[in-house]
Amino acid sequence: MKNKFINTLVVALSFTALAACQQEESVPEPAKTEVVAEVEVSDKPVDFSAKAEEISKKYIIADTHIDVPHRLLEKYDDVSEVTESGDFDYPRAVKGGLDAPFMSIYTPADLEEKGGSKEQAEKLIDMVEKMAQDAPDKFALAMSPGDLLRNFRQGLISLPMGMENGSPLEGELSNVEYFFERGIRYITLAHSLSNHLSDSSYDEARPNDGLSDFGREVVKEMNRLGMMVDVSHLSDKAFYDVLEVSEVPVIASHSSARHFTPGFERNMSDEMIKALADKGGVIFINFGSTFVSQASRDNYDAFKEARQTFMDENGVSVEHESVMNFTKQYREEKPFEFADLNIVLDHFDHVIKLVGVEYVGIGSDYDGVGDSLPTGLKDVATYPNLIEGLLVRGYSEEDIAKILSGNLLRVWTQVENHAQQQ
């Protein structure tokens, strides 16, 4: 694994990560910067592909949402070696320059009612710990920006963890600290259904009218401990409740811009992105085709409607073999419409033009969005394609380094510093 520590620290915002490692100084708010292209003092054309490869090896690349643990729970693979399935394994991560993939500790929303959320989270955390224990020459846990940087020095891929869905707290405030001690460094308060903390953007039922009273207490406890609050998946009202309660910047670990998908509440509106940035928070762009492309959403919605009609007419459930046959035939006639790299780049552009380059990062949702990933960004080996696209659009190396990890390290450090000052 390459050593990128020195080069990473050259970036201004990454000095905040060094502060976390030393745990001495508070982190100042970064000033917004103009997007400035690098000036090449040469008549020779710029080789953007080669430059992108260089940058991918020179700076920390962090991705705040990768669903490897849940994928391995369904079918275990040794991701320290090449795997035939999924979007992540060690060789592909090295090829793509990925250094800090946040492992998503995901619990399905229906476990809130069925029970077993905490047990599920425990299994996934155990799995991530085992990944690091079984391949100590490749992976290491990371509980802080300082851990992440020390792992770089040793040439290791860090495995920080974020909990997707607050259901495992099971109504006990003490479980926030319990999971913090187990290594969880952010919690996505809800998932596809409203729960006992927060309403969900996917759920028509809004029993909490935003955050519940318990959800508000959870946000305060996360602030106290130094755990990042994640607003992805939340209803708009819950999002604004979080901003009202939290004393520190918050993150959207895997969301995109609603500007491109009008009416899709799971993404963030321009007003929400501005409010997030005003508080110092960061939106990490989700790569899923149906998150970034309205055409992909329309295509998928038409398929779902046709499938539902078939199920209703035949009195069968989605697991029935006839539905699988229907799906195969439908997709042969009307293939899924994938987004592409340029559409994903449009989301980065939109956020940066709206609030500045200091408030956007990468939250791909690899291993979490099935086979809907855009052309050019199919797995963790493809981050250089994203970097090349940013270079072509005129972003400077310094700004790209902020997108790759500097912005995350700044927020994470601010959250830690706040907790240490309590």
Tab-separated table of C-alpha atoms in Angstrom:
chain	number	residue	atom	x	y	z
A	1	MET	CA	0.000	0.000	0.000
A	2	LYS	CA	1.391	3.379	-0.956
A	3	ASN	CA	2.485	5.906	1.645
A	4	LYS	CA	0.619	9.171	1.064
A	5	PHE	CA	0.954	10.754	4.492
A	6	ILE	CA	3.332	13.597	3.681
A	7	ASN	CA	1.520	14.610	0.495
A	8	THR	CA	-1.836	14.529	2.213
A	9	LEU	CA	-0.687	16.939	4.882
A	10	VAL	CA	0.317	19.450	2.241
A	11	VAL	CA	-3.387	20.128	1.665
A	12	ALA	CA	-4.541	22.921	3.937
A	13	LEU	CA	-7.624	21.187	5.304
A	14	SER	CA	-5.732	18.011	6.022
A	15	PHE	CA	-3.765	19.888	8.644
A	16	THR	CA	-6.941	19.520	10.697
A	17	ALA	CA	-6.391	15.782	10.653
A	18	LEU	CA	-2.904	16.294	12.033
A	19	ALA	CA	-4.465	18.354	14.801
A	20	ALA	CA	-6.692	15.390	15.607
A	21	CYS	CA	-3.672	13.141	15.771
A	22	GLN	CA	-1.969	15.499	18.207
A	23	GLN	CA	-5.261	16.302	20.030
A	24	GLU	CA	-4.047	19.745	20.992
A	25	GLU	CA	-5.601	22.545	18.953
A	26	SER	CA	-9.150	23.297	17.846
A	27	VAL	CA	-9.906	23.423	14.135
A	28	PRO	CA	-10.774	26.768	12.551
A	29	GLU	CA	-13.630	27.003	10.085
A	30	PRO	CA	-12.228	26.833	6.539
A	31	ALA	CA	-12.777	29.770	4.226
A	32	LYS	CA	-14.714	29.095	1.035
A	33	THR	CA	-12.488	29.001	-2.019
A	34	GLU	CA	-12.955	29.655	-5.683
A	35	VAL	CA	-12.709	26.687	-8.035
A	36	VAL	CA	-9.455	27.351	-9.842
A	37	ALA	CA	-7.902	25.213	-12.547
A	38	GLU	CA	-4.235	24.363	-12.308
A	39	VAL	CA	-2.036	26.365	-14.646
A	40	GLU	CA	0.272	24.220	-16.748
A	41	VAL	CA	3.367	26.158	-17.762
A	42	SER	CA	3.856	24.095	-20.872
A	43	ASP	CA	2.537	23.793	-24.415
A	44	LYS	CA	2.331	20.027	-23.928
A	45	PRO	CA	-1.268	18.778	-23.532
A	46	VAL	CA	-2.171	17.688	-20.014
A	47	ASP	CA	-2.505	13.926	-19.575
A	48	PHE	CA	-5.502	14.013	-17.246
A	49	SER	CA	-5.571	10.231	-16.875
A	50	ALA	CA	-1.972	10.082	-15.690
A	51	LYS	CA	-2.531	13.080	-13.406
A	52	ALA	CA	-5.581	11.395	-11.888
A	53	GLU	CA	-3.601	8.230	-11.176
A	54	GLU	CA	-0.914	10.352	-9.526
A	55	ILE	CA	-3.446	12.153	-7.329
A	56	SER	CA	-5.119	8.872	-6.335
A	57	LYS	CA	-1.781	7.717	-4.971
A	58	LYS	CA	-0.768	11.048	-3.495
A	59	TYR	CA	-3.757	11.883	-1.272
A	60	ILE	CA	-6.031	10.113	1.174
A	61	ILE	CA	-9.209	8.834	-0.467
A	62	ALA	CA	-12.110	8.321	1.947
A	63	ASP	CA	-15.578	7.011	1.128
A	64	THR	CA	-18.166	7.457	3.863
A	65	HIS	CA	-20.525	4.647	2.880
A	66	ILE	CA	-19.649	1.155	1.667
A	67	ASP	CA	-22.013	-1.752	2.446
A	68	VAL	CA	-19.446	-4.551	2.559
A	69	PRO	CA	-20.515	-6.014	5.943
A	70	HIS	CA	-24.129	-6.640	4.923
A	71	ARG	CA	-22.985	-8.108	1.612
A	72	LEU	CA	-20.707	-10.529	3.492
A	73	LEU	CA	-23.479	-11.434	5.923
A	74	GLU	CA	-25.548	-12.671	2.978
A	75	LYS	CA	-22.610	-14.458	1.321
A	76	TYR	CA	-19.166	-14.410	2.894
A	77	ASP	CA	-16.131	-13.608	0.745
A	78	ASP	CA	-12.554	-13.027	1.809
A	79	VAL	CA	-12.256	-9.386	0.745
A	80	SER	CA	-8.557	-9.329	1.565
A	81	GLU	CA	-8.204	-11.167	-1.756
A	82	VAL	CA	-9.821	-10.779	-5.188
A	83	THR	CA	-13.552	-11.509	-5.089
A	84	GLU	CA	-15.776	-12.305	-8.055
A	85	SER	CA	-18.815	-10.553	-6.619
A	86	GLY	CA	-19.476	-7.190	-5.015
A	87	ASP	CA	-17.900	-3.788	-5.499
A	88	PHE	CA	-15.118	-3.924	-2.881
A	89	ASP	CA	-12.082	-6.015	-2.142
A	90	TYR	CA	-8.511	-5.182	-1.133
A	91	PRO	CA	-6.866	-5.482	-4.575
A	92	ARG	CA	-9.489	-3.244	-6.177
A	93	ALA	CA	-9.269	-0.758	-3.304
A	94	VAL	CA	-5.506	-0.517	-3.788
A	95	LYS	CA	-5.933	-0.053	-7.527
A	96	GLY	CA	-8.428	2.754	-6.969
A	97	GLY	CA	-6.415	4.411	-4.202
A	98	LEU	CA	-9.157	3.897	-1.582
A	99	ASP	CA	-7.721	4.308	1.902
A	100	ALA	CA	-10.613	4.879	4.301
A	101	PRO	CA	-13.848	3.070	3.368
A	102	PHE	CA	-16.447	3.551	6.109
A	103	MET	CA	-17.926	0.115	6.696
A	104	SER	CA	-21.706	0.439	6.908
A	105	ILE	CA	-23.231	-1.350	9.897
A	106	TYR	CA	-26.652	-1.633	8.280
A	107	THR	CA	-29.780	-3.029	9.924
A	108	PRO	CA	-32.941	-3.499	7.815
A	109	ALA	CA	-35.763	-1.152	8.790
A	110	ASP	CA	-38.251	-3.963	9.437
A	111	LEU	CA	-36.180	-5.186	12.393
A	112	GLU	CA	-37.463	-2.189	14.348
A	113	GLU	CA	-40.789	-4.034	14.653
A	114	LYS	CA	-39.556	-7.620	14.464
A	115	GLY	CA	-36.723	-7.156	16.954
A	116	GLY	CA	-33.069	-8.132	16.614
A	117	SER	CA	-31.594	-4.820	15.434
A	118	LYS	CA	-28.879	-4.677	18.074
A	119	GLU	CA	-27.964	-8.308	17.503
A	120	GLN	CA	-27.638	-7.655	13.773
A	121	ALA	CA	-25.384	-4.640	14.374
A	122	GLU	CA	-23.200	-6.675	16.736
A	123	LYS	CA	-22.696	-9.372	14.076
A	124	LEU	CA	-21.616	-6.824	11.489
A	125	ILE	CA	-19.212	-5.064	13.843
A	126	ASP	CA	-17.720	-8.455	14.721
A	127	MET	CA	-17.287	-9.086	10.998
A	128	VAL	CA	-15.384	-5.835	10.420
A	129	GLU	CA	-13.154	-6.564	13.395
A	130	LYS	CA	-12.481	-10.011	11.943
A	131	MET	CA	-11.564	-8.480	8.580
A	132	ALA	CA	-8.856	-6.443	10.310
A	133	GLN	CA	-7.710	-9.304	12.536
A	134	ASP	CA	-7.449	-11.808	9.677
A	135	ALA	CA	-5.469	-9.466	7.390
A	136	PRO	CA	-3.412	-7.200	9.702
A	137	ASP	CA	-0.993	-6.471	6.859
A	138	LYS	CA	-3.850	-4.979	4.797
A	139	PHE	CA	-6.621	-3.642	7.058
A	140	ALA	CA	-6.852	-1.840	10.393
A	141	LEU	CA	-9.703	-0.361	12.395
A	142	ALA	CA	-9.837	3.436	12.707
A	143	MET	CA	-11.616	5.163	15.590
A	144	SER	CA	-10.343	8.683	14.902
A	145	PRO	CA	-8.639	10.844	12.271
A	146	GLY	CA	-5.412	10.154	14.167
A	147	ASP	CA	-5.895	6.390	13.781
A	148	LEU	CA	-6.561	6.865	10.102
A	149	LEU	CA	-3.346	8.806	9.597
A	150	ARG	CA	-1.272	6.352	11.622
A	151	ASN	CA	-2.648	3.539	9.468
A	152	PHE	CA	-1.447	5.454	6.392
A	153	ARG	CA	2.045	5.576	7.760
A	154	GLN	CA	1.926	1.798	8.009
A	155	GLY	CA	0.461	1.322	4.533
A	156	LEU	CA	-2.870	-0.039	5.792
A	157	ILE	CA	-6.424	0.512	4.595
A	158	SER	CA	-8.476	1.909	7.469
A	159	LEU	CA	-11.884	0.445	8.297
A	160	PRO	CA	-13.832	3.086	10.223
A	161	MET	CA	-17.475	2.199	10.889
A	162	GLY	CA	-20.780	4.031	10.567
A	163	MET	CA	-24.148	2.651	11.693
A	164	GLU	CA	-26.867	2.888	9.030
A	165	ASN	CA	-30.190	3.052	10.908
A	166	GLY	CA	-30.478	3.987	14.586
A	167	SER	CA	-32.786	1.046	15.283
A	168	PRO	CA	-30.052	-0.926	17.170
A	169	LEU	CA	-30.170	1.669	19.957
A	170	GLU	CA	-33.492	0.040	20.915
A	171	GLY	CA	-34.647	3.005	22.976
A	172	GLU	CA	-31.694	2.935	25.362
A	173	LEU	CA	-29.594	6.110	25.398
A	174	SER	CA	-26.710	4.161	26.958
A	175	ASN	CA	-26.443	2.171	23.724
A	176	VAL	CA	-25.073	5.270	21.970
A	177	GLU	CA	-21.964	5.110	24.156
A	178	TYR	CA	-21.926	1.314	23.918
A	179	PHE	CA	-21.690	1.429	20.136
A	180	PHE	CA	-19.227	4.323	20.301
A	181	GLU	CA	-16.959	2.092	22.379
A	182	ARG	CA	-17.402	-0.617	19.744
A	183	GLY	CA	-16.083	1.760	17.088
A	184	ILE	CA	-19.152	3.365	15.520
A	185	ARG	CA	-18.254	6.898	14.443
A	186	TYR	CA	-21.496	8.018	12.813
A	187	ILE	CA	-25.139	6.978	13.024
A	188	THR	CA	-27.637	7.397	10.182
A	189	LEU	CA	-30.629	8.029	12.424
A	190	ALA	CA	-33.226	6.229	10.246
A	191	HIS	CA	-33.352	4.118	7.090
A	192	SER	CA	-36.243	3.196	4.787
A	193	LEU	CA	-38.922	3.330	7.497
A	194	SER	CA	-39.520	5.836	10.257
A	195	ASN	CA	-38.218	4.521	13.580
A	196	HIS	CA	-38.141	5.524	17.239
A	197	LEU	CA	-35.542	8.245	16.557
A	198	SER	CA	-36.627	9.885	13.329
A	199	ASP	CA	-38.972	9.954	10.375
A	200	SER	CA	-37.642	8.543	7.108
A	201	SER	CA	-37.733	10.208	3.694
A	202	TYR	CA	-38.953	6.915	2.206
A	203	ASP	CA	-41.859	6.443	4.619
A	204	GLU	CA	-45.216	8.154	4.128
A	205	ALA	CA	-45.904	7.640	7.843
A	206	ARG	CA	-44.307	10.448	9.861
A	207	PRO	CA	-45.080	9.498	13.489
A	208	ASN	CA	-42.384	11.760	14.974
A	209	ASP	CA	-43.055	14.923	12.966
A	210	GLY	CA	-39.294	14.990	12.378
A	211	LEU	CA	-37.083	13.833	15.238
A	212	SER	CA	-38.654	12.111	18.226
A	213	ASP	CA	-37.828	13.316	21.733
A	214	PHE	CA	-35.549	10.298	22.049
A	215	GLY	CA	-33.927	11.181	18.717
A	216	ARG	CA	-33.124	14.643	20.028
A	217	GLU	CA	-31.481	13.121	23.097
A	218	VAL	CA	-29.492	10.787	20.852
A	219	VAL	CA	-28.144	13.714	18.801
A	220	LYS	CA	-27.036	15.467	21.997
A	221	GLU	CA	-25.376	12.282	23.257
A	222	MET	CA	-23.567	11.823	19.947
A	223	ASN	CA	-22.277	15.402	20.244
A	224	ARG	CA	-21.080	14.650	23.770
A	225	LEU	CA	-19.224	11.515	22.735
A	226	GLY	CA	-17.710	12.808	19.501
A	227	MET	CA	-19.817	10.750	17.089
A	228	MET	CA	-20.900	12.294	13.777
A	229	VAL	CA	-24.640	12.647	13.124
A	230	ASP	CA	-25.721	11.425	9.678
A	231	VAL	CA	-28.845	12.939	8.074
A	232	SER	CA	-29.008	10.719	4.978
A	233	HIS	CA	-32.386	8.942	4.702
A	234	LEU	CA	-34.154	11.427	7.011
A	235	SER	CA	-37.314	13.349	6.193
A	236	ASP	CA	-36.825	17.045	5.477
A	237	LYS	CA	-38.383	17.971	8.812
A	238	ALA	CA	-36.080	15.586	10.677
A	239	PHE	CA	-33.075	17.069	8.861
A	240	TYR	CA	-33.892	20.568	10.072
A	241	ASP	CA	-34.553	19.242	13.580
A	242	VAL	CA	-31.048	17.736	13.608
A	243	LEU	CA	-29.504	21.068	12.597
A	244	GLU	CA	-31.438	22.755	15.378
A	245	VAL	CA	-30.289	20.295	18.057
A	246	SER	CA	-26.692	19.538	17.052
A	247	GLU	CA	-23.954	21.801	18.376
A	248	VAL	CA	-21.466	20.619	15.744
A	249	PRO	CA	-21.456	20.093	11.961
A	250	VAL	CA	-23.346	17.055	10.684
A	251	ILE	CA	-22.905	14.890	7.589
A	252	ALA	CA	-25.039	13.344	4.866
A	253	SER	CA	-22.982	10.184	4.394
A	254	HIS	CA	-24.504	9.047	1.082
A	255	SER	CA	-26.916	11.518	-0.493
A	256	SER	CA	-27.076	13.424	-3.770
A	257	ALA	CA	-28.598	16.679	-5.040
A	258	ARG	CA	-32.421	16.801	-5.383
A	259	HIS	CA	-31.926	19.476	-8.050
A	260	PHE	CA	-31.448	16.618	-10.549
A	261	THR	CA	-34.238	14.384	-9.170
A	262	PRO	CA	-37.159	16.707	-8.311
A	263	GLY	CA	-39.535	15.230	-5.757
A	264	PHE	CA	-37.087	12.561	-4.556
A	265	GLU	CA	-36.925	13.426	-0.853
A	266	ARG	CA	-34.080	10.969	-0.220
A	267	ASN	CA	-31.789	13.482	-1.949
A	268	MET	CA	-31.078	16.939	-0.531
A	269	SER	CA	-32.663	20.141	-1.795
A	270	ASP	CA	-30.567	23.239	-2.490
A	271	GLU	CA	-31.935	24.850	0.675
A	272	MET	CA	-30.894	21.829	2.739
A	273	ILE	CA	-27.405	21.763	1.226
A	274	LYS	CA	-27.002	25.443	2.070
A	275	ALA	CA	-28.222	24.893	5.634
A	276	LEU	CA	-25.880	21.914	6.018
A	277	ALA	CA	-22.900	23.958	4.792
A	278	ASP	CA	-23.819	26.977	6.917
A	279	LYS	CA	-23.323	24.719	9.927
A	280	GLY	CA	-20.025	23.415	8.516
A	281	GLY	CA	-21.390	20.040	7.423
A	282	VAL	CA	-20.624	17.973	4.332
A	283	ILE	CA	-22.763	16.119	1.772
A	284	PHE	CA	-21.092	12.965	0.450
A	285	ILE	CA	-22.369	12.129	-3.029
A	286	ASN	CA	-24.102	8.791	-3.608
A	287	PHE	CA	-23.176	7.172	-6.954
A	288	GLY	CA	-26.328	5.041	-7.487
A	289	SER	CA	-27.905	5.666	-10.900
A	290	THR	CA	-31.386	6.241	-9.468
A	291	PHE	CA	-29.929	8.773	-7.027
A	292	VAL	CA	-28.192	10.909	-9.621
A	293	SER	CA	-30.298	10.520	-12.789
A	294	GLN	CA	-33.996	11.294	-13.294
A	295	ALA	CA	-33.968	9.156	-16.434
A	296	SER	CA	-32.762	6.187	-14.390
A	297	ARG	CA	-35.427	6.878	-11.764
A	298	ASP	CA	-38.171	7.032	-14.399
A	299	ASN	CA	-36.935	3.789	-15.963
A	300	TYR	CA	-36.894	1.991	-12.607
A	301	ASP	CA	-40.278	3.375	-11.536
A	302	ALA	CA	-41.856	2.120	-14.776
A	303	PHE	CA	-40.400	-1.333	-14.135
A	304	LYS	CA	-41.687	-1.413	-10.547
A	305	GLU	CA	-45.181	-0.427	-11.691
A	306	ALA	CA	-45.211	-3.110	-14.388
A	307	ARG	CA	-43.949	-5.750	-11.951
A	308	GLN	CA	-46.559	-4.794	-9.355
A	309	THR	CA	-49.310	-5.066	-11.970
A	310	PHE	CA	-48.070	-8.549	-12.898
A	311	MET	CA	-48.016	-9.631	-9.248
A	312	ASP	CA	-51.494	-8.266	-8.595
A	313	GLU	CA	-52.962	-9.942	-11.679
A	314	ASN	CA	-51.386	-13.296	-10.824
A	315	GLY	CA	-51.674	-13.186	-7.051
A	316	VAL	CA	-47.963	-13.835	-6.446
A	317	SER	CA	-45.265	-12.238	-4.326
A	318	VAL	CA	-41.967	-10.760	-5.488
A	319	GLU	CA	-40.075	-13.953	-4.561
A	320	HIS	CA	-42.193	-16.133	-6.889
A	321	GLU	CA	-40.360	-17.726	-9.822
A	322	SER	CA	-42.857	-16.255	-12.292
A	323	VAL	CA	-41.942	-12.742	-11.109
A	324	MET	CA	-38.272	-13.467	-11.677
A	325	ASN	CA	-39.088	-14.654	-15.189
A	326	PHE	CA	-41.189	-11.542	-15.768
A	327	THR	CA	-38.320	-9.340	-14.603
A	328	LYS	CA	-35.863	-11.073	-16.927
A	329	GLN	CA	-38.139	-10.691	-19.936
A	330	TYR	CA	-38.994	-7.079	-19.087
A	331	ARG	CA	-35.348	-6.100	-18.803
A	332	GLU	CA	-34.490	-7.826	-22.069
A	333	GLU	CA	-37.045	-5.616	-23.765
A	334	LYS	CA	-36.437	-2.468	-21.701
A	335	PRO	CA	-32.920	-2.463	-20.220
A	336	PHE	CA	-32.161	-0.431	-17.117
A	337	GLU	CA	-30.905	3.046	-17.955
A	338	PHE	CA	-27.604	3.592	-16.189
A	339	ALA	CA	-26.276	6.971	-15.220
A	340	ASP	CA	-22.713	7.792	-16.196
A	341	LEU	CA	-19.669	9.460	-14.696
A	342	ASN	CA	-20.617	12.872	-16.076
A	343	ILE	CA	-23.948	12.898	-14.267
A	344	VAL	CA	-22.196	12.103	-10.985
A	345	LEU	CA	-19.744	14.922	-11.669
A	346	ASP	CA	-22.705	17.231	-12.255
A	347	HIS	CA	-23.762	16.616	-8.651
A	348	PHE	CA	-20.323	17.578	-7.367
A	349	ASP	CA	-20.382	20.683	-9.581
A	350	HIS	CA	-23.824	21.671	-8.354
A	351	VAL	CA	-22.916	21.474	-4.659
A	352	ILE	CA	-19.635	23.315	-5.169
A	353	LYS	CA	-21.261	26.132	-7.119
A	354	LEU	CA	-23.958	26.334	-4.456
A	355	VAL	CA	-21.857	26.360	-1.272
A	356	GLY	CA	-18.164	25.796	-2.054
A	357	VAL	CA	-15.735	22.922	-2.421
A	358	GLU	CA	-15.316	22.568	1.357
A	359	TYR	CA	-18.730	20.936	1.768
A	360	VAL	CA	-18.762	17.913	-0.546
A	361	GLY	CA	-17.175	14.474	-0.520
A	362	ILE	CA	-17.574	10.845	-1.638
A	363	GLY	CA	-20.276	8.529	-0.243
A	364	SER	CA	-20.588	6.045	-3.098
A	365	ASP	CA	-22.894	3.421	-1.532
A	366	TYR	CA	-20.798	0.679	-3.132
A	367	ASP	CA	-22.235	-2.763	-2.333
A	368	GLY	CA	-25.448	-0.993	-1.334
A	369	VAL	CA	-27.128	-0.073	-4.618
A	370	GLY	CA	-26.956	-3.426	-6.376
A	371	ASP	CA	-26.078	-3.368	-10.062
A	372	SER	CA	-27.289	0.207	-10.591
A	373	LEU	CA	-23.857	1.839	-10.471
A	374	PRO	CA	-23.017	4.325	-13.252
A	375	THR	CA	-20.791	3.543	-16.182
A	376	GLY	CA	-17.263	4.565	-15.256
A	377	LEU	CA	-17.807	4.077	-11.511
A	378	LYS	CA	-18.629	0.391	-11.207
A	379	ASP	CA	-16.434	-0.464	-8.212
A	380	VAL	CA	-13.762	0.820	-5.823
A	381	ALA	CA	-11.071	0.544	-8.498
A	382	THR	CA	-12.598	3.491	-10.370
A	383	TYR	CA	-11.935	6.524	-8.135
A	384	PRO	CA	-9.246	7.692	-10.603
A	385	ASN	CA	-12.041	8.093	-13.183
A	386	LEU	CA	-13.814	10.496	-10.817
A	387	ILE	CA	-10.586	12.395	-10.210
A	388	GLU	CA	-9.899	12.611	-13.942
A	389	GLY	CA	-13.374	13.996	-14.498
A	390	LEU	CA	-12.804	16.675	-11.858
A	391	LEU	CA	-9.488	17.609	-13.478
A	392	VAL	CA	-11.105	17.881	-16.908
A	393	ARG	CA	-13.705	20.219	-15.405
A	394	GLY	CA	-10.980	22.502	-14.135
A	395	TYR	CA	-10.685	21.637	-10.444
A	396	SER	CA	-7.313	22.177	-8.832
A	397	GLU	CA	-5.363	19.430	-7.129
A	398	GLU	CA	-5.886	21.161	-3.780
A	399	ASP	CA	-9.661	21.242	-4.232
A	400	ILE	CA	-9.726	17.595	-5.298
A	401	ALA	CA	-7.807	16.640	-2.170
A	402	LYS	CA	-10.509	18.346	-0.089
A	403	ILE	CA	-13.184	16.322	-1.874
A	404	LEU	CA	-11.246	13.072	-1.465
A	405	SER	CA	-10.774	13.368	2.306
A	406	GLY	CA	-9.930	16.854	3.569
A	407	ASN	CA	-13.554	17.832	4.152
A	408	LEU	CA	-14.328	14.626	6.042
A	409	LEU	CA	-11.250	14.985	8.222
A	410	ARG	CA	-12.188	18.561	9.037
A	411	VAL	CA	-15.713	17.667	10.193
A	412	TRP	CA	-14.624	14.537	12.055
A	413	THR	CA	-11.956	16.542	13.872
A	414	GLN	CA	-14.401	19.310	14.791
A	415	VAL	CA	-16.812	16.743	16.240
A	416	GLU	CA	-13.998	15.115	18.246
A	417	ASN	CA	-12.689	18.449	19.525
A	418	HIS	CA	-16.149	19.490	20.686
A	419	ALA	CA	-16.482	16.263	22.678
A	420	GLN	CA	-13.061	16.712	24.267
A	421	GLN	CA	-14.023	20.189	25.438
A	422	GLN	CA	-17.116	18.982	27.308
